[in-house]
Coordinates of C-alpha atoms and ligand atoms in Angstrom, one line a residue:
M39 CA -24.6 25.1 -3.7
T40 CA -21.2 25.6 -3.5
T41 CA -20.0 25.7 0.0
S42 CA -16.9 28.0 0.9
S43 CA -14.2 26.6 3.0
L44 CA -13.9 29.6 4.9
D45 CA -17.4 29.2 6.0
A46 CA -16.9 25.5 7.2
P47 CA -20.1 23.9 8.2
D48 CA -20.7 23.8 12.1
Q49 CA -20.9 20.5 13.4
P50 CA -24.0 19.4 14.7
A51 CA -24.0 17.1 17.8
S52 CA -24.7 13.7 15.9
G53 CA -21.5 14.4 14.2
A54 CA -23.4 14.4 10.4
P55 CA -22.4 17.2 8.3
R56 CA -25.1 19.9 8.7
Q57 CA -24.2 20.8 5.5
P58 CA -22.3 18.3 3.3
L59 CA -19.5 19.8 1.5
T60 CA -18.6 19.4 -2.4
I61 CA -15.4 17.5 -2.9
S62 CA -13.4 16.9 -5.8
V63 CA -10.4 13.9 -6.0
T64 CA -8.1 14.1 -8.3
G65 CA -6.5 10.9 -9.1
C66 CA -8.7 7.5 -8.9
G67 CA -5.9 5.2 -8.2
Y68 CA -5.9 3.0 -5.1
L69 CA -5.8 6.0 -3.1
G70 CA -8.2 8.4 -4.6
A71 CA -11.2 6.0 -5.7
V72 CA -11.3 4.7 -2.2
H73 CA -10.9 8.2 -0.5
A74 CA -13.5 9.6 -3.3
A75 CA -16.0 6.8 -2.1
S76 CA -15.3 7.2 1.5
M77 CA -15.9 11.0 1.5
A78 CA -19.3 9.8 -0.3
A79 CA -20.2 7.5 2.2
L80 CA -19.6 10.3 4.8
G81 CA -22.4 12.5 3.6
H82 CA -20.6 14.7 1.2
R83 CA -21.3 15.3 -2.8
V84 CA -18.0 14.1 -4.4
I85 CA -16.3 14.4 -8.1
G86 CA -13.7 11.9 -8.9
I87 CA -11.5 13.2 -11.9
D88 CA -8.6 11.5 -13.5
V89 CA -7.0 11.7 -17.0
D90 CA -7.7 7.9 -17.6
A91 CA -10.8 7.5 -19.2
G92 CA -10.9 3.9 -19.0
K93 CA -10.6 4.1 -15.3
I94 CA -13.3 6.8 -15.4
D95 CA -15.5 4.5 -17.0
S96 CA -15.1 1.4 -14.9
L97 CA -15.7 3.8 -11.5
R98 CA -19.1 5.1 -13.6
R99 CA -20.1 1.7 -13.9
G100 CA -19.7 1.0 -10.0
E101 CA -16.8 -1.6 -11.3
P102 CA -13.2 -0.7 -9.2
P103 CA -10.3 -0.9 -11.6
F104 CA -8.6 -2.7 -9.2
F105 CA -9.4 -5.3 -6.4
E106 CA -10.1 -3.7 -3.0
P107 CA -12.1 -5.4 -0.3
G108 CA -15.3 -3.0 0.0
L109 CA -14.9 -0.8 -2.4
A110 CA -17.2 -2.2 -4.8
E111 CA -20.1 -1.9 -2.8
L112 CA -19.3 1.6 -1.5
L113 CA -18.9 2.6 -5.1
A114 CA -22.5 0.9 -6.0
D115 CA -24.1 2.5 -2.6
N116 CA -23.2 5.7 -3.1
A117 CA -23.6 6.1 -7.1
A118 CA -27.4 5.0 -6.2
T119 CA -27.5 8.2 -4.0
G120 CA -26.2 10.5 -6.6
R121 CA -23.3 12.0 -4.5
L122 CA -20.9 10.3 -6.0
T123 CA -19.7 11.0 -9.8
F124 CA -16.5 10.6 -12.2
T125 CA -14.9 12.5 -14.8
T126 CA -12.0 13.0 -16.9
D127 CA -13.0 17.0 -17.3
A128 CA -10.7 18.7 -14.7
S129 CA -13.1 21.8 -15.1
A130 CA -15.7 19.6 -13.1
A131 CA -13.4 20.9 -10.1
T132 CA -15.3 24.4 -10.3
E133 CA -18.2 22.9 -8.2
A134 CA -16.1 22.0 -5.3
S135 CA -14.7 23.7 -2.5
V136 CA -12.1 21.3 -1.1
H137 CA -10.0 19.5 -3.5
F138 CA -8.0 16.5 -2.7
I139 CA -4.9 15.6 -4.4
C140 CA -4.7 12.0 -4.7
V141 CA -2.2 11.0 -7.2
G142 CA 0.8 8.5 -7.4
T143 CA 4.2 9.6 -6.3
P144 CA 6.4 6.7 -8.1
Q145 CA 9.8 6.3 -7.9
K146 CA 11.8 8.2 -10.7
R147 CA 13.1 5.7 -13.3
G148 CA 17.0 4.8 -12.4
E149 CA 17.2 6.9 -9.4
N150 CA 15.7 7.0 -5.7
A151 CA 14.0 10.1 -5.8
A152 CA 10.2 10.2 -6.1
D153 CA 9.0 11.5 -9.2
L154 CA 6.5 14.3 -9.1
R155 CA 5.1 14.9 -12.3
F156 CA 1.6 13.5 -11.3
V157 CA 1.4 15.7 -8.4
D158 CA 2.7 18.8 -10.2
A159 CA 0.2 18.1 -13.1
A160 CA -2.7 17.6 -10.6
V161 CA -2.3 20.9 -9.1
A162 CA -1.5 22.7 -12.3
G163 CA -5.0 21.3 -13.5
L164 CA -6.8 22.4 -10.8
L165 CA -5.5 26.1 -10.4
P166 CA -7.6 27.7 -13.3
Y167 CA -10.8 26.4 -11.4
L168 CA -9.9 27.7 -7.8
K169 CA -12.2 30.0 -6.1
A170 CA -11.9 32.1 -2.8
G171 CA -12.1 30.5 0.2
D172 CA -11.2 26.9 -1.7
L173 CA -9.0 24.5 0.3
V174 CA -6.3 22.2 -1.7
V175 CA -5.8 19.2 0.2
G176 CA -2.5 17.2 -0.7
K177 CA -3.0 13.5 0.6
S178 CA 0.2 11.9 -1.8
T179 CA 3.3 10.9 -0.3
V180 CA 5.7 13.5 -1.0
P181 CA 9.1 14.6 -0.1
V182 CA 9.6 17.4 2.6
G183 CA 9.3 20.6 0.8
T184 CA 6.8 19.8 -1.7
A185 CA 3.6 21.3 -0.1
Q186 CA 5.5 24.8 0.5
R187 CA 6.6 24.7 -3.2
L188 CA 2.8 23.7 -4.0
A189 CA 1.4 26.6 -1.9
A190 CA 3.1 29.3 -3.8
L191 CA 1.3 28.1 -6.9
V192 CA -1.8 28.0 -5.5
A193 CA -1.0 31.5 -3.7
E194 CA -0.3 32.8 -7.2
A195 CA -3.3 31.3 -8.9
E196 CA -5.9 32.5 -6.4
P197 CA -4.6 34.1 -3.2
R198 CA -7.8 33.5 -1.3
A199 CA -7.5 29.7 -1.4
T200 CA -5.3 27.6 1.1
L201 CA -3.4 24.6 0.8
V202 CA -3.1 21.9 3.4
W203 CA -1.1 18.5 3.5
N204 CA -2.8 15.8 5.3
P205 CA -1.0 12.5 4.3
E206 CA -2.9 9.1 3.8
F207 CA -1.9 6.2 6.0
L208 CA -4.3 3.4 4.6
R209 CA -3.1 -0.2 3.7
E210 CA -4.3 -1.9 0.5
G211 CA -6.6 -4.5 1.5
K212 CA -7.9 -2.5 4.5
A213 CA -8.2 0.8 2.4
V214 CA -11.9 1.4 3.2
Q215 CA -11.6 0.7 7.1
D216 CA -8.3 2.7 7.4
T217 CA -9.9 5.7 5.3
L218 CA -13.1 6.0 7.5
Q219 CA -11.6 4.4 10.9
P220 CA -8.1 6.4 10.7
D221 CA -5.9 5.6 13.6
R222 CA -5.0 9.5 13.4
L223 CA -5.4 12.6 11.2
V224 CA -2.4 14.8 10.6
Y225 CA -3.2 18.4 9.1
G226 CA 0.0 20.3 7.7
M227 CA -1.1 24.1 7.7
P228 CA 0.2 26.8 6.4
G229 CA 2.1 29.9 8.6
D230 CA -1.0 32.2 8.5
A231 CA -3.0 31.8 11.7
A232 CA -6.2 32.8 10.2
A233 CA -6.0 30.4 7.0
A234 CA -4.8 27.6 9.3
R235 CA -7.9 27.8 11.7
A236 CA -10.5 27.8 9.0
A237 CA -8.7 25.1 7.3
E238 CA -9.2 23.1 10.3
G239 CA -12.8 23.7 10.3
V240 CA -13.1 22.5 6.8
L241 CA -10.9 19.4 7.7
N242 CA -13.0 18.8 10.6
A243 CA -16.0 18.8 8.8
V244 CA -14.8 16.7 6.0
Y245 CA -13.7 14.0 8.6
H246 CA -16.9 14.4 11.1
Q247 CA -17.3 10.9 11.6
A248 CA -13.8 10.3 12.6
I249 CA -13.8 13.6 14.7
K250 CA -16.9 12.6 16.4
A251 CA -14.9 9.2 17.5
E252 CA -12.6 11.2 19.1
T253 CA -9.6 9.9 16.7
P254 CA -6.3 11.7 17.3
V255 CA -5.5 14.8 15.4
V256 CA -2.1 16.3 14.9
V257 CA -2.3 19.5 13.6
T258 CA 1.2 20.6 12.6
D259 CA 3.2 22.6 9.7
Y260 CA 3.7 21.3 6.1
A261 CA 7.2 19.8 6.5
T262 CA 5.9 17.9 9.7
A263 CA 2.9 16.6 7.8
E264 CA 5.1 15.4 4.8
L265 CA 7.8 14.0 7.2
V266 CA 5.2 12.2 9.3
K267 CA 4.0 9.6 6.3
V268 CA 7.6 8.6 5.4
A269 CA 8.8 8.0 8.8
A270 CA 5.6 5.9 9.5
N271 CA 6.7 3.9 6.2
S272 CA 10.2 4.0 7.2
F273 CA 9.5 2.4 10.7
L274 CA 7.3 -0.2 9.4
A275 CA 10.2 -1.3 6.9
T276 CA 12.6 -1.0 9.6
K277 CA 10.4 -3.0 12.0
I278 CA 10.2 -5.8 8.9
S279 CA 13.5 -5.9 8.0
F280 CA 14.6 -6.1 11.6
I281 CA 12.8 -9.5 11.9
N282 CA 14.3 -10.6 8.9
A283 CA 17.7 -9.7 9.9
M284 CA 16.8 -11.8 12.9
A285 CA 15.4 -14.2 10.5
E286 CA 19.3 -14.9 8.9
L287 CA 20.7 -14.9 12.5
C288 CA 18.1 -17.8 13.4
E289 CA 18.8 -19.7 10.2
A290 CA 22.6 -19.7 11.1
A291 CA 22.3 -20.4 14.6
G292 CA 19.3 -23.4 14.3
A293 CA 16.8 -20.9 16.0
D294 CA 13.2 -19.9 15.0
V295 CA 12.2 -16.5 14.2
T296 CA 8.4 -17.0 14.6
Q297 CA 9.1 -17.9 18.3
L298 CA 11.3 -15.2 18.7
A299 CA 9.0 -12.6 17.1
D300 CA 6.1 -13.6 19.4
A301 CA 8.6 -13.6 22.6
I302 CA 9.7 -10.1 21.8
G303 CA 6.3 -9.1 20.7
Y304 CA 4.9 -9.6 23.9
D305 CA 6.7 -6.7 25.1
K306 CA 4.0 -4.2 24.7
R307 CA 6.8 -1.6 24.0
I308 CA 8.0 -3.6 20.8
G309 CA 4.5 -5.4 19.8
R310 CA 4.1 -8.3 17.6
Q311 CA 2.6 -6.4 14.4
F312 CA 4.7 -6.3 11.4
L313 CA 7.1 -8.9 13.0
N314 CA 6.2 -11.5 10.4
A315 CA 9.6 -12.5 9.0
G316 CA 9.7 -13.9 5.4
L317 CA 10.0 -12.8 2.0
G318 CA 9.9 -9.1 3.3
F319 CA 8.1 -6.1 1.9
G320 CA 7.1 -5.1 -1.5
G321 CA 4.1 -3.0 -3.3
G322 CA 4.0 0.5 -4.0
C323 CA 5.0 2.4 -0.9
L324 CA 7.4 1.1 1.6
P325 CA 10.4 0.4 -1.0
K326 CA 9.9 3.4 -2.9
D327 CA 8.9 5.5 0.0
I328 CA 12.4 4.5 2.0
R329 CA 14.4 5.3 -1.2
A330 CA 12.7 8.6 -1.8
F331 CA 13.3 9.7 1.9
M332 CA 16.9 8.8 1.5
A333 CA 17.2 10.6 -1.5
R334 CA 15.5 13.9 -0.1
A335 CA 17.8 13.4 3.2
G336 CA 20.7 13.5 1.0
E337 CA 19.6 17.0 -0.8
L338 CA 19.0 18.3 2.7
G339 CA 22.7 17.5 3.9
V340 CA 21.7 15.0 6.2
D341 CA 22.0 11.5 4.5
Q342 CA 23.9 10.2 7.5
A343 CA 20.8 10.3 9.4
L344 CA 19.2 7.7 6.9
T345 CA 22.1 5.6 6.0
F346 CA 20.2 2.6 8.1
L347 CA 17.6 2.6 5.6
K348 CA 20.1 1.3 2.6
E349 CA 20.4 -1.8 5.1
V350 CA 16.5 -2.0 5.6
D351 CA 16.3 -2.1 1.8
A352 CA 19.4 -4.6 1.4
I353 CA 17.9 -6.9 4.2
N354 CA 14.7 -7.0 2.4
M355 CA 16.3 -7.4 -1.1
R356 CA 18.6 -10.5 0.2
R357 CA 15.3 -12.6 1.3
R358 CA 14.7 -12.7 -2.2
V359 CA 17.6 -14.4 -3.2
R360 CA 17.6 -16.4 -0.5
M361 CA 14.1 -17.6 -1.3
V362 CA 15.7 -18.9 -4.7
D363 CA 18.8 -20.3 -2.7
L364 CA 16.6 -22.0 -0.5
A365 CA 14.6 -23.8 -3.2
R366 CA 17.9 -24.5 -4.9
E367 CA 19.0 -26.3 -1.9
E368 CA 15.8 -28.2 -1.5
L369 CA 16.1 -29.4 -5.0
G370 CA 19.6 -30.6 -4.3
G371 CA 21.7 -28.1 -5.8
S372 CA 20.1 -27.3 -9.3
I373 CA 16.5 -25.6 -10.3
V374 CA 17.4 -26.1 -14.1
G375 CA 14.3 -27.6 -15.7
R376 CA 12.8 -28.3 -12.4
R377 CA 8.8 -27.9 -11.7
I378 CA 8.2 -25.4 -9.3
A379 CA 4.9 -24.1 -8.3
I380 CA 4.4 -20.4 -7.0
L381 CA 1.4 -19.3 -4.9
G382 CA 0.9 -16.1 -5.1
A383 CA 1.8 -13.2 -7.5
A384 CA 0.2 -9.9 -5.6
F385 CA 2.9 -8.3 -3.2
K386 CA 0.2 -9.0 -0.1
P387 CA -2.9 -10.9 0.1
D388 CA -6.2 -9.1 -0.5
S389 CA -4.8 -7.1 -3.2
D390 CA -4.2 -7.5 -7.0
D391 CA -1.4 -5.2 -6.8
I392 CA 2.2 -6.3 -8.1
R393 CA 4.1 -3.3 -7.8
D394 CA 7.5 -4.6 -6.5
S395 CA 6.1 -7.9 -5.8
P396 CA 8.5 -10.0 -3.5
A397 CA 6.8 -13.2 -5.2
L398 CA 6.9 -12.0 -8.7
N399 CA 10.6 -11.1 -8.1
V400 CA 11.3 -14.9 -6.8
A401 CA 9.4 -16.5 -9.9
A402 CA 11.5 -14.2 -12.2
Q403 CA 14.6 -14.9 -10.8
M404 CA 13.7 -19.0 -11.0
S405 CA 12.6 -18.8 -14.7
L406 CA 15.7 -16.9 -15.6
Q407 CA 17.6 -19.6 -14.0
G408 CA 16.5 -22.0 -16.0
A409 CA 13.1 -23.7 -13.7
Q410 CA 9.8 -24.1 -15.0
V411 CA 7.8 -21.8 -13.0
L412 CA 4.0 -21.7 -12.7
V413 CA 2.4 -19.0 -10.9
T414 CA -0.9 -18.5 -9.4
D415 CA -3.1 -16.0 -7.6
P416 CA -6.4 -15.5 -6.4
R417 CA -6.6 -11.9 -7.9
A418 CA -3.5 -10.9 -9.5
I419 CA -2.9 -12.9 -12.7
G420 CA -4.4 -10.5 -14.7
N421 CA -2.1 -7.6 -13.6
A422 CA 0.8 -10.1 -13.6
T423 CA 0.4 -11.3 -17.0
E424 CA 0.4 -7.8 -18.4
K425 CA 3.9 -7.2 -16.7
W426 CA 5.2 -10.3 -17.0
P427 CA 4.4 -12.0 -20.2
D428 CA 7.6 -14.1 -20.1
L429 CA 5.9 -15.9 -16.9
K430 CA 3.5 -18.6 -16.9
F431 CA 0.4 -18.1 -14.9
V432 CA -2.6 -20.5 -14.1
E433 CA -6.2 -20.0 -12.6
T434 CA -5.7 -22.6 -9.8
V435 CA -3.6 -23.8 -7.3
E436 CA -4.0 -27.7 -8.5
E437 CA -2.8 -26.4 -12.1
A438 CA 0.1 -24.9 -10.5
A439 CA 0.7 -27.6 -8.5
Y440 CA 0.2 -30.5 -10.9
G441 CA 3.4 -32.5 -11.3
A442 CA 5.7 -29.9 -9.2
E443 CA 8.7 -30.9 -7.2
L444 CA 8.5 -28.0 -4.8
V445 CA 5.8 -25.6 -3.8
L446 CA 6.6 -22.3 -2.7
L447 CA 3.7 -20.3 -0.8
L448 CA 4.8 -16.4 -1.4
T449 CA 1.6 -14.5 -0.7
E450 CA -0.1 -15.5 2.0
W451 CA -3.9 -15.5 0.8
A452 CA -6.4 -16.9 3.4
E453 CA -7.4 -19.7 0.9
Y454 CA -3.8 -20.7 0.5
L455 CA -3.7 -21.2 4.5
A456 CA -6.8 -23.1 4.2
L457 CA -5.1 -25.8 1.8
D458 CA -5.7 -29.3 2.7
P459 CA -1.9 -30.9 2.8
V460 CA -3.4 -34.2 2.7
A461 CA -5.1 -33.5 -0.6
L462 CA -2.6 -31.3 -2.6
K463 CA 0.0 -33.8 -2.0
Q464 CA -1.9 -36.0 -4.5
T465 CA -1.3 -33.4 -7.0
V466 CA 2.3 -32.7 -6.8
A467 CA 5.3 -34.9 -7.9
S468 CA 7.3 -34.5 -4.5
A469 CA 5.8 -33.0 -1.8
R470 CA 8.0 -30.3 -0.7
I471 CA 7.0 -26.9 0.4
I472 CA 8.7 -23.7 1.3
D473 CA 6.7 -21.4 3.3
G474 CA 7.9 -17.8 2.3
R475 CA 5.8 -16.2 4.9
N476 CA 5.8 -18.3 7.8
A477 CA 2.0 -18.8 7.5
L478 CA 1.3 -22.1 7.3
D479 CA 0.7 -24.6 10.1
A480 CA 4.4 -26.5 9.6
K481 CA 2.9 -29.4 12.1
A482 CA 0.1 -30.1 9.8
W483 CA 2.1 -30.2 6.9
R484 CA 4.6 -32.6 8.1
A485 CA 2.0 -34.7 9.7
A486 CA 0.7 -35.0 6.1
G487 CA 4.0 -36.0 5.0
W488 CA 5.4 -32.8 3.3
T489 CA 8.7 -31.8 3.7
Y490 CA 8.4 -28.1 5.1
R491 CA 11.0 -25.5 5.2
A492 CA 10.6 -21.6 5.6
L493 CA 12.7 -18.6 5.9
G494 CA 14.1 -18.0 9.5
R495 CA 13.3 -21.6 10.8
R496 CA 15.0 -24.8 11.6
Ligands
LIG768 C1 1.8 0.7 3.7 C2 1.6 1.3 5.0 O1 1.4 0.3 6.1 C3 0.5 2.1 5.1 O2 0.0 2.6 6.4 C4 0.7 3.1 4.0 O3 -0.3 4.3 4.1 C5 0.7 2.7 2.7 O4 2.1 2.0 2.8 C6 1.3 4.0 1.6 O5 2.0 4.6 1.6 O6 0.1 4.4 1.1 P1 0.6 -1.2 2.2 O7 2.0 -1.0 1.4 O8 -0.7 -1.4 1.4 O9 0.7 0.1 3.1 O10 1.0 -2.8 2.9 P2 1.7 -3.1 4.3 O11 0.6 -3.8 5.0 O12 2.0 -2.2 5.0 O13 2.7 -4.3 3.7 C7 3.7 -4.0 2.8 C8 4.6 -4.8 2.9 O14 5.0 -5.5 3.6 C9 4.1 -6.1 2.0 O15 4.7 -6.7 0.9 C10 4.0 -7.6 3.1 O16 3.7 -8.7 2.8 C11 5.0 -7.0 4.0 N1 5.0 -7.4 5.4 C12 4.0 -6.9 6.2 C13 5.9 -8.2 6.0 O17 6.5 -8.7 5.3 N2 5.9 -8.8 7.0 C14 4.7 -7.8 8.0 O18 5.2 -8.3 9.2 C15 3.9 -6.9 7.6

């Protein structure tokens, strides 16, 4: 049975939905696949829709098209209940009353601005199937002003449907946990008070478990909700670049950025999280989001307000160049023809995502500058080989390190942190390591006879 969104199901005392909703999720990538499986886990009936038949086939088989801890289990459990289905047929959305838009908003080629073509296509694809009382819920990260524009399209297609903006804050590698137990929920509502009230009831029914757990809910307007997301990512990027700027200072002054981060992090107003100095941020979110934010600020005539993000971006990109320089320094002035092992290809551990990966950027720079680079990663080699066919990838640390004159740790996978420096010393030609993530136990590596260097440390 289809539930009208304006008849939002009441919440029973237990917090379980008295009347589960039928939900469509358009876009089954990192965000959408996790969101679809998580909504099914909350007891709703979910139809995942994507134009990519390969992705849909793989999700139907219960195999996530990317690596995300916990997702395979969630897909299997919920497919077995019959609550979670996947299709390429957009018309399947007819059965649902709540429609999540979870497609990507990458950076436009050659520009800083966000490319909204997938969001526009997802909404356009949904419009013919909207019914009275339906709720369209945008989760993608979009430039401020987008929701207002899309709301007009929704109203034109079905005046009794409502659009809300409900940004997602999940981290890759922790996406399931972040979706099921979010730090907060943000509801960006239309100006019409009755529609906003009804939409709030439906969203509370969708997220009944988080609501029961008294997760803070910020109910606001479209523009604020859109801005919350990019502001949060800009803040996180700024925090990382701040500590990396301190790392530059530490290198110049002979100080230690990890101790500095610990010391300032004890101040509760500052906090230690996101103060890990090293190779900086990458991935499909932080870099493109701060650039799209600057572009949008320019369009709004307030570019000066975000000029600092240019510096945040520049500090971040400088770390990648510094890593190559440090390697050159370690190898006595030249990397040409030198064997270098690179541990890590993913932009962060527990992910196979290589979008704007700092590790692969460094590997490519070194390879172009004449070094013989062998890259390994526990999960990302498939994606990396496809994107970077000119780089050489190997399956294991031992293969990468065999005969290497220098080892670079560029993605801090747990298994790399657990490496035995005594054993690895037998494999390499010279026991030199640069810790690009300040994640290894420097004392243990030095005690095993390695020359240990790191960004931002003596
Ligand atoms: C980021 C945000 O953390 C999420 O809240 C947001 O929802 C998401 O973007 C998004 O917009 O969808 P994510 O890109 O998955 O999540 O990864 P983060 O954990 O934020 O890490 C981003 C990058 O910063 C990684 O390359 C990581 O290695 C780097 N980083 C992180 C540091 O260099 N130092 C730190 O202290 C922390």
